Amino acid sequence: MIPTPVIHELGGPPAGTTTMDLWPPTARPIATIEVAYTDEWFIAIAAGRALGASTSATPSNYTHPSLVYRPLADGSN
């Protein structure tokens, strides 16, 4: 699942993740942002400053009126 701003077209702003090691070397984001906690990460995503990848459990635990969750075509839960 990937939380994105409701009006966001996938792509554009930098991606955010907990560590670059979670991304395959050939598919890593070109830029990252640092946040102090999960809520700040979602605020950055909702504001269109970042994208992020998370598990399919995330939508059950974190909601925000400016976010939608979209499945990743080649992602796993």
Tab-separated table of C-alpha atoms in Angstrom:
chain	number	residue	atom	x	y	z
A	1	MET	CA	0.000	0.000	0.000
A	2	ILE	CA	1.150	3.512	-0.685
A	3	PRO	CA	-0.470	6.463	1.102
A	4	THR	CA	-0.742	9.449	-1.223
A	5	PRO	CA	-2.488	12.812	-1.080
A	6	VAL	CA	-6.006	12.492	-2.461
A	7	ILE	CA	-5.206	14.846	-5.363
A	8	HIS	CA	-1.669	13.493	-6.004
A	9	GLU	CA	-0.717	11.924	-9.330
A	10	LEU	CA	1.833	9.232	-8.412
A	11	GLY	CA	5.306	10.623	-8.891
A	12	GLY	CA	6.944	13.979	-8.447
A	13	PRO	CA	7.827	14.723	-4.820
A	14	PRO	CA	10.571	12.800	-3.013
A	15	ALA	CA	9.746	9.438	-1.452
A	16	GLY	CA	10.025	8.816	2.281
A	17	THR	CA	10.948	5.548	3.949
A	18	THR	CA	12.470	4.352	7.200
A	19	THR	CA	15.688	3.206	5.545
A	20	MET	CA	17.082	3.085	2.031
A	21	ASP	CA	17.834	-0.602	2.607
A	22	LEU	CA	14.105	-1.338	2.260
A	23	TRP	CA	14.344	-0.428	-1.441
A	24	PRO	CA	16.130	-2.592	-4.015
A	25	PRO	CA	19.363	-0.842	-5.112
A	26	THR	CA	17.987	-0.308	-8.632
A	27	ALA	CA	14.658	1.155	-7.423
A	28	ARG	CA	15.662	3.481	-4.580
A	29	PRO	CA	14.180	6.984	-4.342
A	30	ILE	CA	16.396	9.777	-5.610
A	31	ALA	CA	15.644	11.861	-2.503
A	32	THR	CA	14.279	11.331	1.009
A	33	ILE	CA	12.892	13.410	3.861
A	34	GLU	CA	13.420	12.923	7.589
A	35	VAL	CA	10.510	12.954	10.020
A	36	ALA	CA	10.474	12.479	13.771
A	37	TYR	CA	7.374	10.288	14.021
A	38	THR	CA	4.680	8.533	11.988
A	39	ASP	CA	2.123	11.353	12.211
A	40	GLU	CA	4.688	13.791	10.784
A	41	TRP	CA	5.303	11.351	7.917
A	42	PHE	CA	1.589	11.283	7.084
A	43	ILE	CA	1.368	15.077	7.308
A	44	ALA	CA	4.250	15.341	4.817
A	45	ILE	CA	2.502	12.898	2.484
A	46	ALA	CA	-0.846	14.699	2.815
A	47	ALA	CA	0.885	18.012	2.033
A	48	GLY	CA	2.342	16.522	-1.160
A	49	ARG	CA	5.957	16.711	0.086
A	50	ALA	CA	6.545	12.952	-0.019
A	51	LEU	CA	5.328	9.504	-0.951
A	52	GLY	CA	5.739	6.463	1.238
A	53	ALA	CA	5.354	2.705	1.126
A	54	SER	CA	3.821	0.742	3.966
A	55	THR	CA	2.055	-2.529	4.686
A	56	SER	CA	-1.580	-3.249	3.927
A	57	ALA	CA	-2.277	-2.931	7.684
A	58	THR	CA	-1.470	0.791	7.689
A	59	PRO	CA	-4.895	2.030	6.464
A	60	SER	CA	-6.531	0.308	9.444
A	61	ASN	CA	-4.251	2.102	11.905
A	62	TYR	CA	-3.756	5.537	10.351
A	63	THR	CA	-6.388	7.627	8.651
A	64	HIS	CA	-6.221	11.176	7.377
A	65	PRO	CA	-8.880	12.983	5.329
A	66	SER	CA	-6.257	14.056	2.772
A	67	LEU	CA	-4.810	10.560	2.209
A	68	VAL	CA	-5.855	7.608	0.128
A	69	TYR	CA	-4.074	4.269	0.081
A	70	ARG	CA	-3.245	2.670	-3.245
A	71	PRO	CA	-1.892	-0.868	-3.700
A	72	LEU	CA	1.545	-1.250	-5.272
A	73	ALA	CA	1.413	-3.428	-8.384
A	74	ASP	CA	4.584	-5.325	-7.486
A	75	GLY	CA	4.485	-4.803	-3.713
A	76	SER	CA	3.849	-7.461	-1.141
A	77	ASN	CA	1.934	-7.173	2.113
